[in-house]
Amino acid sequence: MATLYYESDADPSLIQGRKVAILGYGSQGHAHALNLSESGVDVRVGLREGSSSATKATEAGLRVLPVDQASAEADVIMILLPDTEQKAVYDAQIAPHLQEGDCLMFAHGFNIRFGQIVPPAGVDVAMVAPKGPGHLVRRTYTEGGGVPSLVAVAQDATGKAHDLALSYAHGLGATRAGVLDTTFDEETETDLFGEQVVLCGGLTALVTAGFETLVDAGYQPESAYFECLHELKLIVDLMYEQGIAGMRYSISDTAEYGDLTRGPRVIDQGVRQEMQRILGEIRDGSFAEEWIAENRNGRPRFHELRAAGKAHPIEEIGAELRAMMPFISAGKQRVEDISGG
Ligand code: NAD
Ligand code: MG
């Protein structure tokens, strides 16, 4: 087993002895700023002029500064801006204020892994990446828990970057759940692979294809929706709580036999080969290059594909059916409240 760090492994005083700037107050930013602040860390939040998050952060009792001033004042700078914005903000407002011994931190390795941000030699470069959405990083902390996190060091100028990252993770509440060492390469590549192949891309394509297959065969779209989308959460909850074998214990033997014999026919050798090709595009940088170019060009393909997804019949029938089950969306407002701005 790999080494996991827990509360007694971290030295809380390391991060408490630094001046920390949290840049951005979105999903991750608000959670890092509030958790660290309540863990006795000297936090300032860096936001753009006129940011709608400034009021929220100020009302939460945090000090808000423009990004360049926060960067100048701090000696630990955690960049929690959208990955696609980080390079431009770094070049204009962070890099000019970096001093020897400062620590630049990230919650995802994209910009370091793909060479978009190249920090100067005298600066520590570390990652503290919670393995969960920001609103859970905040909520579990207030409940006395934490979200498991990864730490990594890309550049260790001071020789103390790892201890500092672990101390930061501790302030975030992550050592209550477990902190795992990784590298910027591993975190970035596995994160992109997971979201493309399993969690987001693979899953939405699987659900949509199953829905279309049933509807095309003449079944009611309502049946297809319940079967291919709605029930998914119930199955995933069982897997999350008890693993795949535990989920199989809860389903009928008929379902389990179909699972065991038909699953590998859906995810066959061809699909596995495509997974390897996708992993190859991640590792050789061609996915990153494509996405960076897409952003530079104003995201035409992204907007087109997003619009096509929204117009799919599964959305129309889903909206009607979910409106009859208001309990499903009970937690939705909270997620929207803390996102972006
Ligand atoms: P987000 O979109 O929720 O928030 C981004 C914040 O940056 C917002 O406050 C926004 O107003 C601000 N911002 C945007 N452009 C800006 C600019 N040009 N100048 C100044 N401020 C600007 O982002 P997020 O989801 O919290 O992601 C932040 C980082 O955390 C990313 O590196 C992401 O990969 C990583 N991460 C996110 C999650 C998650 O749950 N969302 C999980 C793990 C890691
Ligand atoms: Mg991710």
CSV table of C-alpha atoms and ligand atoms in Angstrom, one decimal:
chain,number,residue,atom,x,y,z
A,1,MET,CA,0.0,0.0,0.0
A,2,ALA,CA,1.1,3.6,-0.7
A,3,THR,CA,1.8,5.9,2.2
A,4,LEU,CA,-1.1,7.9,3.5
A,5,TYR,CA,-0.7,10.9,5.8
A,6,TYR,CA,-3.1,11.6,8.7
A,7,GLU,CA,-3.4,14.4,11.2
A,8,SER,CA,-0.4,13.5,13.4
A,9,ASP,CA,1.9,13.4,10.3
A,10,ALA,CA,1.4,17.1,9.5
A,11,ASP,CA,3.0,20.1,11.2
A,12,PRO,CA,0.2,22.8,11.3
A,13,SER,CA,2.6,25.5,12.2
A,14,LEU,CA,4.3,25.5,8.8
A,15,ILE,CA,1.3,26.9,7.0
A,16,GLN,CA,0.3,29.0,10.0
A,17,GLY,CA,3.7,30.7,9.7
A,18,ARG,CA,3.1,31.8,6.1
A,19,LYS,CA,1.1,34.5,4.3
A,20,VAL,CA,-1.3,32.7,2.1
A,21,ALA,CA,-3.1,34.1,-1.0
A,22,ILE,CA,-6.1,32.1,-2.3
A,23,LEU,CA,-6.6,33.3,-5.9
A,24,GLY,CA,-10.3,32.8,-6.9
A,25,TYR,CA,-13.4,32.3,-4.8
A,26,GLY,CA,-15.2,29.6,-6.8
A,27,SER,CA,-15.9,26.0,-6.0
A,28,GLN,CA,-12.4,25.3,-4.5
A,29,GLY,CA,-11.4,28.9,-3.6
A,30,HIS,CA,-14.1,29.6,-1.1
A,31,ALA,CA,-13.5,26.2,0.6
A,32,HIS,CA,-9.7,26.7,0.8
A,33,ALA,CA,-10.0,30.3,2.1
A,34,LEU,CA,-12.6,29.5,4.8
A,35,ASN,CA,-11.1,26.2,6.0
A,36,LEU,CA,-7.5,27.5,6.2
A,37,SER,CA,-8.7,30.7,7.9
A,38,GLU,CA,-10.6,28.7,10.5
A,39,SER,CA,-7.5,26.5,10.9
A,40,GLY,CA,-5.6,29.6,12.1
A,41,VAL,CA,-3.9,30.5,8.8
A,42,ASP,CA,-3.3,34.1,7.6
A,43,VAL,CA,-5.4,34.2,4.4
A,44,ARG,CA,-6.1,36.8,1.9
A,45,VAL,CA,-8.3,36.2,-1.2
A,46,GLY,CA,-7.2,37.5,-4.6
A,47,LEU,CA,-10.0,38.5,-7.0
A,48,ARG,CA,-10.5,40.5,-10.2
A,49,GLU,CA,-11.7,44.1,-9.8
A,50,GLY,CA,-15.5,44.0,-9.8
A,51,SER,CA,-15.8,40.3,-9.0
A,52,SER,CA,-19.2,39.3,-7.8
A,53,SER,CA,-17.5,37.0,-5.3
A,54,ALA,CA,-15.8,39.9,-3.5
A,55,THR,CA,-19.0,40.6,-1.4
A,56,LYS,CA,-19.4,36.9,-0.5
A,57,ALA,CA,-15.8,36.6,0.6
A,58,THR,CA,-15.9,39.9,2.5
A,59,GLU,CA,-19.1,39.0,4.2
A,60,ALA,CA,-17.5,35.7,5.2
A,61,GLY,CA,-14.9,37.7,7.1
A,62,LEU,CA,-12.1,37.3,4.6
A,63,ARG,CA,-9.7,40.0,3.4
A,64,VAL,CA,-10.1,40.6,-0.4
A,65,LEU,CA,-7.4,42.2,-2.6
A,66,PRO,CA,-6.8,42.4,-6.3
A,67,VAL,CA,-4.9,39.4,-7.6
A,68,ASP,CA,-1.6,41.2,-8.1
A,69,GLN,CA,-1.6,42.7,-4.6
A,70,ALA,CA,-2.6,39.4,-3.0
A,71,SER,CA,0.3,37.8,-4.8
A,72,ALA,CA,2.7,40.5,-3.8
A,73,GLU,CA,1.8,40.3,-0.2
A,74,ALA,CA,1.7,36.5,0.1
A,75,ASP,CA,4.5,33.9,0.2
A,76,VAL,CA,2.2,31.0,-0.5
A,77,ILE,CA,0.1,31.5,-3.6
A,78,MET,CA,-2.7,29.0,-4.3
A,79,ILE,CA,-4.1,29.4,-7.8
A,80,LEU,CA,-7.7,28.4,-7.8
A,81,LEU,CA,-8.8,30.0,-11.0
A,82,PRO,CA,-10.2,28.1,-13.9
A,83,ASP,CA,-7.4,26.1,-15.5
A,84,THR,CA,-7.9,27.8,-18.8
A,85,GLU,CA,-7.4,31.3,-17.2
A,86,GLN,CA,-4.4,30.5,-15.1
A,87,LYS,CA,-1.6,31.1,-17.7
A,88,ALA,CA,-2.8,34.7,-18.6
A,89,VAL,CA,-3.3,35.7,-14.9
A,90,TYR,CA,0.0,34.1,-13.9
A,91,ASP,CA,2.0,35.9,-16.6
A,92,ALA,CA,0.4,39.3,-15.9
A,93,GLN,CA,-0.4,39.4,-12.2
A,94,ILE,CA,1.5,36.6,-10.3
A,95,ALA,CA,4.9,36.0,-11.9
A,96,PRO,CA,6.1,39.6,-11.4
A,97,HIS,CA,5.6,39.3,-7.7
A,98,LEU,CA,7.2,35.9,-7.1
A,99,GLN,CA,10.2,36.0,-4.8
A,100,GLU,CA,12.8,33.3,-3.9
A,101,GLY,CA,11.4,30.9,-1.3
A,102,ASP,CA,7.7,31.6,-2.2
A,103,CYS,CA,5.5,28.6,-2.8
A,104,LEU,CA,3.2,28.4,-5.8
A,105,MET,CA,0.4,26.0,-5.3
A,106,PHE,CA,-2.2,24.3,-7.5
A,107,ALA,CA,-5.2,22.0,-7.0
A,108,HIS,CA,-4.7,20.4,-10.5
A,109,GLY,CA,-1.5,19.9,-12.5
A,110,PHE,CA,-2.6,20.8,-16.0
A,111,ASN,CA,-0.7,24.1,-16.4
A,112,ILE,CA,2.5,22.7,-15.0
A,113,ARG,CA,2.3,19.3,-16.7
A,114,PHE,CA,1.7,20.9,-20.1
A,115,GLY,CA,4.2,23.7,-19.7
A,116,GLN,CA,1.8,26.6,-19.7
A,117,ILE,CA,3.2,28.0,-16.5
A,118,VAL,CA,7.0,27.7,-16.0
A,119,PRO,CA,7.8,29.1,-12.5
A,120,PRO,CA,11.3,30.5,-11.8
A,121,ALA,CA,13.9,28.3,-10.2
A,122,GLY,CA,13.9,29.7,-6.6
A,123,VAL,CA,10.2,29.1,-6.0
A,124,ASP,CA,8.6,25.9,-4.6
A,125,VAL,CA,5.9,24.4,-6.8
A,126,ALA,CA,3.4,22.1,-5.0
A,127,MET,CA,0.0,20.7,-5.4
A,128,VAL,CA,-2.8,20.1,-2.9
A,129,ALA,CA,-5.7,18.5,-4.8
A,130,PRO,CA,-8.8,17.6,-2.9
A,131,LYS,CA,-10.5,14.6,-4.5
A,132,GLY,CA,-14.0,16.1,-4.3
A,133,PRO,CA,-15.9,19.2,-5.2
A,134,GLY,CA,-15.3,22.4,-3.3
A,135,HIS,CA,-18.7,22.5,-1.6
A,136,LEU,CA,-17.8,19.1,0.0
A,137,VAL,CA,-14.3,20.3,1.0
A,138,ARG,CA,-16.1,23.1,2.9
A,139,ARG,CA,-19.0,21.1,4.3
A,140,THR,CA,-17.0,18.1,5.6
A,141,TYR,CA,-14.6,20.5,7.3
A,142,THR,CA,-17.4,22.3,9.2
A,143,GLU,CA,-18.7,18.8,10.2
A,144,GLY,CA,-15.3,17.8,11.6
A,145,GLY,CA,-14.3,15.7,8.6
A,146,GLY,CA,-12.4,16.2,5.5
A,147,VAL,CA,-12.0,15.3,1.8
A,148,PRO,CA,-9.1,13.0,0.9
A,149,SER,CA,-6.4,14.9,-1.1
A,150,LEU,CA,-3.3,14.4,-3.2
A,151,VAL,CA,-0.1,16.3,-2.6
A,152,ALA,CA,2.7,16.6,-5.0
A,153,VAL,CA,5.9,18.7,-5.5
A,154,ALA,CA,7.0,19.7,-8.9
A,155,GLN,CA,9.9,21.9,-7.7
A,156,ASP,CA,11.5,21.9,-4.3
A,157,ALA,CA,13.6,25.0,-4.1
A,158,THR,CA,13.6,25.2,-0.3
A,159,GLY,CA,13.8,21.5,0.4
A,160,LYS,CA,10.6,21.9,2.5
A,161,ALA,CA,7.9,22.0,-0.2
A,162,HIS,CA,6.4,18.6,0.7
A,163,ASP,CA,6.1,19.4,4.4
A,164,LEU,CA,4.5,22.7,3.6
A,165,ALA,CA,2.0,21.1,1.2
A,166,LEU,CA,1.1,18.6,3.8
A,167,SER,CA,0.6,21.3,6.4
A,168,TYR,CA,-1.7,23.2,3.9
A,169,ALA,CA,-3.6,19.9,3.3
A,170,HIS,CA,-4.0,19.6,7.1
A,171,GLY,CA,-5.4,23.2,7.4
A,172,LEU,CA,-7.9,22.2,4.7
A,173,GLY,CA,-9.1,19.3,6.8
A,174,ALA,CA,-7.7,16.7,4.3
A,175,THR,CA,-5.5,14.8,6.9
A,176,ARG,CA,-8.7,13.8,8.7
A,177,ALA,CA,-9.5,11.7,5.6
A,178,GLY,CA,-6.1,10.8,4.2
A,179,VAL,CA,-3.5,12.5,2.1
A,180,LEU,CA,-1.7,10.6,-0.7
A,181,ASP,CA,1.6,11.5,-2.4
A,182,THR,CA,1.4,11.8,-6.2
A,183,THR,CA,3.2,13.6,-8.9
A,184,PHE,CA,2.0,16.4,-11.2
A,185,ASP,CA,2.2,14.0,-14.1
A,186,GLU,CA,0.2,11.2,-12.4
A,187,GLU,CA,-2.5,13.6,-11.0
A,188,THR,CA,-3.0,15.4,-14.3
A,189,GLU,CA,-3.0,12.3,-16.5
A,190,THR,CA,-5.2,10.2,-14.3
A,191,ASP,CA,-7.6,13.1,-13.7
A,192,LEU,CA,-8.0,13.8,-17.4
A,193,PHE,CA,-8.3,10.1,-18.2
A,194,GLY,CA,-10.9,9.5,-15.5
A,195,GLU,CA,-13.1,12.4,-16.6
A,196,GLN,CA,-12.8,11.6,-20.3
A,197,VAL,CA,-13.2,7.8,-20.3
A,198,VAL,CA,-15.2,6.9,-17.2
A,199,LEU,CA,-16.7,9.7,-15.0
A,200,CYS,CA,-18.0,12.1,-17.6
A,201,GLY,CA,-17.3,11.1,-21.2
A,202,GLY,CA,-17.7,7.4,-20.9
A,203,LEU,CA,-20.7,7.6,-18.6
A,204,THR,CA,-22.7,10.2,-20.5
A,205,ALA,CA,-22.1,8.4,-23.8
A,206,LEU,CA,-23.1,5.1,-22.3
A,207,VAL,CA,-26.3,6.5,-20.8
A,208,THR,CA,-27.2,8.4,-24.0
A,209,ALA,CA,-26.5,5.3,-26.3
A,210,GLY,CA,-28.6,3.1,-24.0
A,211,PHE,CA,-31.5,5.6,-24.0
A,212,GLU,CA,-31.4,6.0,-27.8
A,213,THR,CA,-31.3,2.2,-28.3
A,214,LEU,CA,-34.5,1.7,-26.3
A,215,VAL,CA,-36.3,4.7,-27.9
A,216,ASP,CA,-35.3,3.7,-31.4
A,217,ALA,CA,-36.7,0.2,-30.7
A,218,GLY,CA,-40.0,1.8,-29.9
A,219,TYR,CA,-40.1,1.8,-26.1
A,220,GLN,CA,-41.4,4.9,-24.2
A,221,PRO,CA,-38.8,7.5,-23.6
A,222,GLU,CA,-40.1,7.7,-20.0
A,223,SER,CA,-39.1,4.0,-19.5
A,224,ALA,CA,-35.8,4.6,-21.2
A,225,TYR,CA,-35.0,7.5,-19.0
A,226,PHE,CA,-35.8,5.7,-15.7
A,227,GLU,CA,-33.9,2.7,-16.8
A,228,CYS,CA,-30.8,4.3,-18.3
A,229,LEU,CA,-30.3,7.5,-16.3
A,230,HIS,CA,-32.5,7.7,-13.1
A,231,GLU,CA,-31.5,4.3,-11.7
A,232,LEU,CA,-27.8,4.9,-12.3
A,233,LYS,CA,-27.5,6.9,-9.1
A,234,LEU,CA,-28.9,4.0,-7.0
A,235,ILE,CA,-26.4,1.6,-8.5
A,236,VAL,CA,-23.5,4.0,-8.2
A,237,ASP,CA,-24.4,4.7,-4.5
A,238,LEU,CA,-24.2,1.0,-3.8
A,239,MET,CA,-20.8,0.8,-5.6
A,240,TYR,CA,-19.6,3.9,-3.6
A,241,GLU,CA,-20.6,2.3,-0.3
A,242,GLN,CA,-19.7,-1.3,-0.9
A,243,GLY,CA,-17.7,-1.8,-4.0
A,244,ILE,CA,-18.7,-3.6,-7.2
A,245,ALA,CA,-19.1,-7.0,-5.4
A,246,GLY,CA,-21.3,-5.3,-2.7
A,247,MET,CA,-23.5,-3.7,-5.4
A,248,ARG,CA,-23.9,-7.1,-7.0
A,249,TYR,CA,-25.0,-8.5,-3.7
A,250,SER,CA,-28.0,-6.1,-3.7
A,251,ILE,CA,-29.2,-6.7,-7.2
A,252,SER,CA,-31.1,-9.8,-8.4
A,253,ASP,CA,-29.3,-12.8,-9.7
A,254,THR,CA,-30.8,-12.2,-13.1
A,255,ALA,CA,-29.4,-8.7,-13.1
A,256,GLU,CA,-26.0,-10.0,-11.9
A,257,TYR,CA,-25.8,-12.7,-14.5
A,258,GLY,CA,-26.6,-10.1,-17.2
A,259,ASP,CA,-24.0,-7.8,-15.8
A,260,LEU,CA,-21.3,-10.5,-15.7
A,261,THR,CA,-22.0,-11.8,-19.2
A,262,ARG,CA,-23.1,-8.7,-21.1
A,263,GLY,CA,-20.9,-6.0,-19.5
A,264,PRO,CA,-17.7,-7.1,-21.2
A,265,ARG,CA,-19.5,-7.3,-24.6
A,266,VAL,CA,-20.4,-3.6,-24.2
A,267,ILE,CA,-16.9,-2.6,-23.0
A,268,ASP,CA,-15.1,-4.8,-25.5
A,269,GLN,CA,-11.6,-4.9,-26.9
A,270,GLY,CA,-12.4,-2.1,-29.3
A,271,VAL,CA,-13.5,0.1,-26.4
A,272,ARG,CA,-10.4,-0.8,-24.5
A,273,GLN,CA,-8.2,0.1,-27.5
A,274,GLU,CA,-9.9,3.4,-27.7
A,275,MET,CA,-9.3,4.0,-24.0
A,276,GLN,CA,-5.6,3.4,-24.7
A,277,ARG,CA,-5.6,5.9,-27.6
A,278,ILE,CA,-7.3,8.5,-25.4
A,279,LEU,CA,-4.7,8.0,-22.7
A,280,GLY,CA,-2.0,8.3,-25.4
A,281,GLU,CA,-3.5,11.7,-26.5
A,282,ILE,CA,-3.4,12.9,-22.9
A,283,ARG,CA,0.2,11.8,-22.3
A,284,ASP,CA,1.7,13.1,-25.5
A,285,GLY,CA,0.1,16.5,-24.9
A,286,SER,CA,-2.2,16.4,-28.0
A,287,PHE,CA,-5.4,16.7,-25.9
A,288,ALA,CA,-3.9,19.7,-24.0
A,289,GLU,CA,-2.8,21.3,-27.3
A,290,GLU,CA,-6.3,20.8,-28.8
A,291,TRP,CA,-8.1,22.3,-25.7
A,292,ILE,CA,-5.7,25.3,-25.4
A,293,ALA,CA,-6.2,26.0,-29.1
A,294,GLU,CA,-10.0,25.7,-28.7
A,295,ASN,CA,-9.9,28.3,-25.9
A,296,ARG,CA,-7.7,30.6,-27.9
A,297,ASN,CA,-10.2,30.5,-30.8
A,298,GLY,CA,-13.2,31.3,-28.6
A,299,ARG,CA,-14.4,27.7,-28.0
A,300,PRO,CA,-16.5,27.2,-31.2
A,301,ARG,CA,-16.5,23.4,-31.0
A,302,PHE,CA,-17.1,23.3,-27.3
A,303,HIS,CA,-20.2,25.6,-27.6
A,304,GLU,CA,-21.6,23.7,-30.5
A,305,LEU,CA,-21.3,20.3,-28.8
A,306,ARG,CA,-22.6,21.7,-25.5
A,307,ALA,CA,-25.7,23.1,-27.3
A,308,ALA,CA,-26.3,19.8,-29.1
A,309,GLY,CA,-26.1,17.9,-25.8
A,310,LYS,CA,-28.7,20.3,-24.3
A,311,ALA,CA,-31.0,19.8,-27.2
A,312,HIS,CA,-31.0,15.9,-26.9
A,313,PRO,CA,-34.4,14.3,-26.3
A,314,ILE,CA,-33.1,12.8,-23.0
A,315,GLU,CA,-33.0,16.3,-21.6
A,316,GLU,CA,-36.6,17.2,-22.4
A,317,ILE,CA,-38.0,14.0,-21.0
A,318,GLY,CA,-35.7,14.2,-18.0
A,319,ALA,CA,-36.8,17.7,-17.2
A,320,GLU,CA,-40.5,16.7,-17.2
A,321,LEU,CA,-39.9,13.6,-15.1
A,322,ARG,CA,-37.7,15.4,-12.6
A,323,ALA,CA,-40.2,18.1,-12.2
A,324,MET,CA,-42.5,15.4,-10.8
A,325,MET,CA,-39.8,14.4,-8.3
A,326,PRO,CA,-38.8,17.7,-6.7
A,327,PHE,CA,-37.1,15.9,-3.8
A,328,ILE,CA,-34.3,14.9,-6.3
A,329,SER,CA,-33.2,18.5,-6.8
A,330,ALA,CA,-33.4,19.5,-3.1
A,331,GLY,CA,-29.6,20.1,-2.8
A,332,LYS,CA,-29.3,21.9,-6.2
A,333,GLN,CA,-29.5,25.5,-5.1
A,334,ARG,CA,-26.6,25.1,-2.7
A,335,VAL,CA,-24.3,23.9,-5.5
A,336,GLU,CA,-25.3,26.9,-7.7
A,337,ASP,CA,-24.8,29.3,-4.9
A,338,ILE,CA,-21.1,28.6,-4.5
A,339,SER,CA,-20.2,28.2,-8.1
A,340,GLY,CA,-18.1,30.8,-10.0
A,341,GLY,CA,-18.7,34.5,-10.2
B,1,NAD,P1,-14.4,27.9,-10.4
B,1,NAD,O1,-14.7,28.1,-11.8
B,1,NAD,O2,-15.4,27.3,-9.5
B,1,NAD,O3,-13.8,29.2,-9.8
B,1,NAD,C1,-12.9,30.0,-10.4
B,1,NAD,C2,-12.7,31.4,-9.6
B,1,NAD,O4,-11.8,32.2,-10.4
B,1,NAD,C3,-14.0,32.2,-9.6
B,1,NAD,O5,-14.0,32.9,-8.3
B,1,NAD,C4,-13.8,33.2,-10.7
B,1,NAD,O6,-14.5,34.4,-10.5
B,1,NAD,C5,-12.4,33.4,-10.6
B,1,NAD,N1,-11.8,33.9,-11.9
B,1,NAD,C6,-12.1,33.4,-13.2
B,1,NAD,N2,-11.3,34.1,-14.1
B,1,NAD,C7,-10.5,34.9,-13.4
B,1,NAD,C8,-9.5,35.9,-13.8
B,1,NAD,N3,-9.2,36.0,-15.1
B,1,NAD,N4,-8.9,36.6,-12.8
B,1,NAD,C9,-9.3,36.4,-11.5
B,1,NAD,N5,-10.2,35.6,-11.1
B,1,NAD,C10,-10.8,34.8,-12.0
B,1,NAD,O7,-13.1,27.0,-10.4
B,1,NAD,P2,-12.8,25.6,-9.5
B,1,NAD,O8,-13.7,24.5,-10.0
B,1,NAD,O9,-12.8,26.0,-8.1
B,1,NAD,O10,-11.3,25.3,-10.0
B,1,NAD,C11,-10.2,25.9,-9.5
B,1,NAD,C12,-9.0,24.9,-9.6
B,1,NAD,O11,-9.3,23.8,-8.7
B,1,NAD,C13,-8.7,24.3,-11.0
B,1,NAD,O12,-7.3,24.2,-11.1
B,1,NAD,C14,-9.4,23.0,-10.9
B,1,NAD,O13,-8.9,22.0,-11.8
B,1,NAD,C15,-9.1,22.6,-9.5
B,1,NAD,N6,-10.0,21.6,-8.9
B,1,NAD,C16,-11.4,21.8,-8.9
B,1,NAD,C17,-12.2,20.9,-8.3
B,1,NAD,C18,-13.7,21.1,-8.2
B,1,NAD,O14,-14.4,20.5,-7.5
B,1,NAD,N7,-14.3,22.1,-8.9
B,1,NAD,C19,-11.7,19.7,-7.7
B,1,NAD,C20,-10.3,19.6,-7.7
B,1,NAD,C21,-9.5,20.5,-8.3
B,2,MG,MG,-11.2,16.3,-12.1
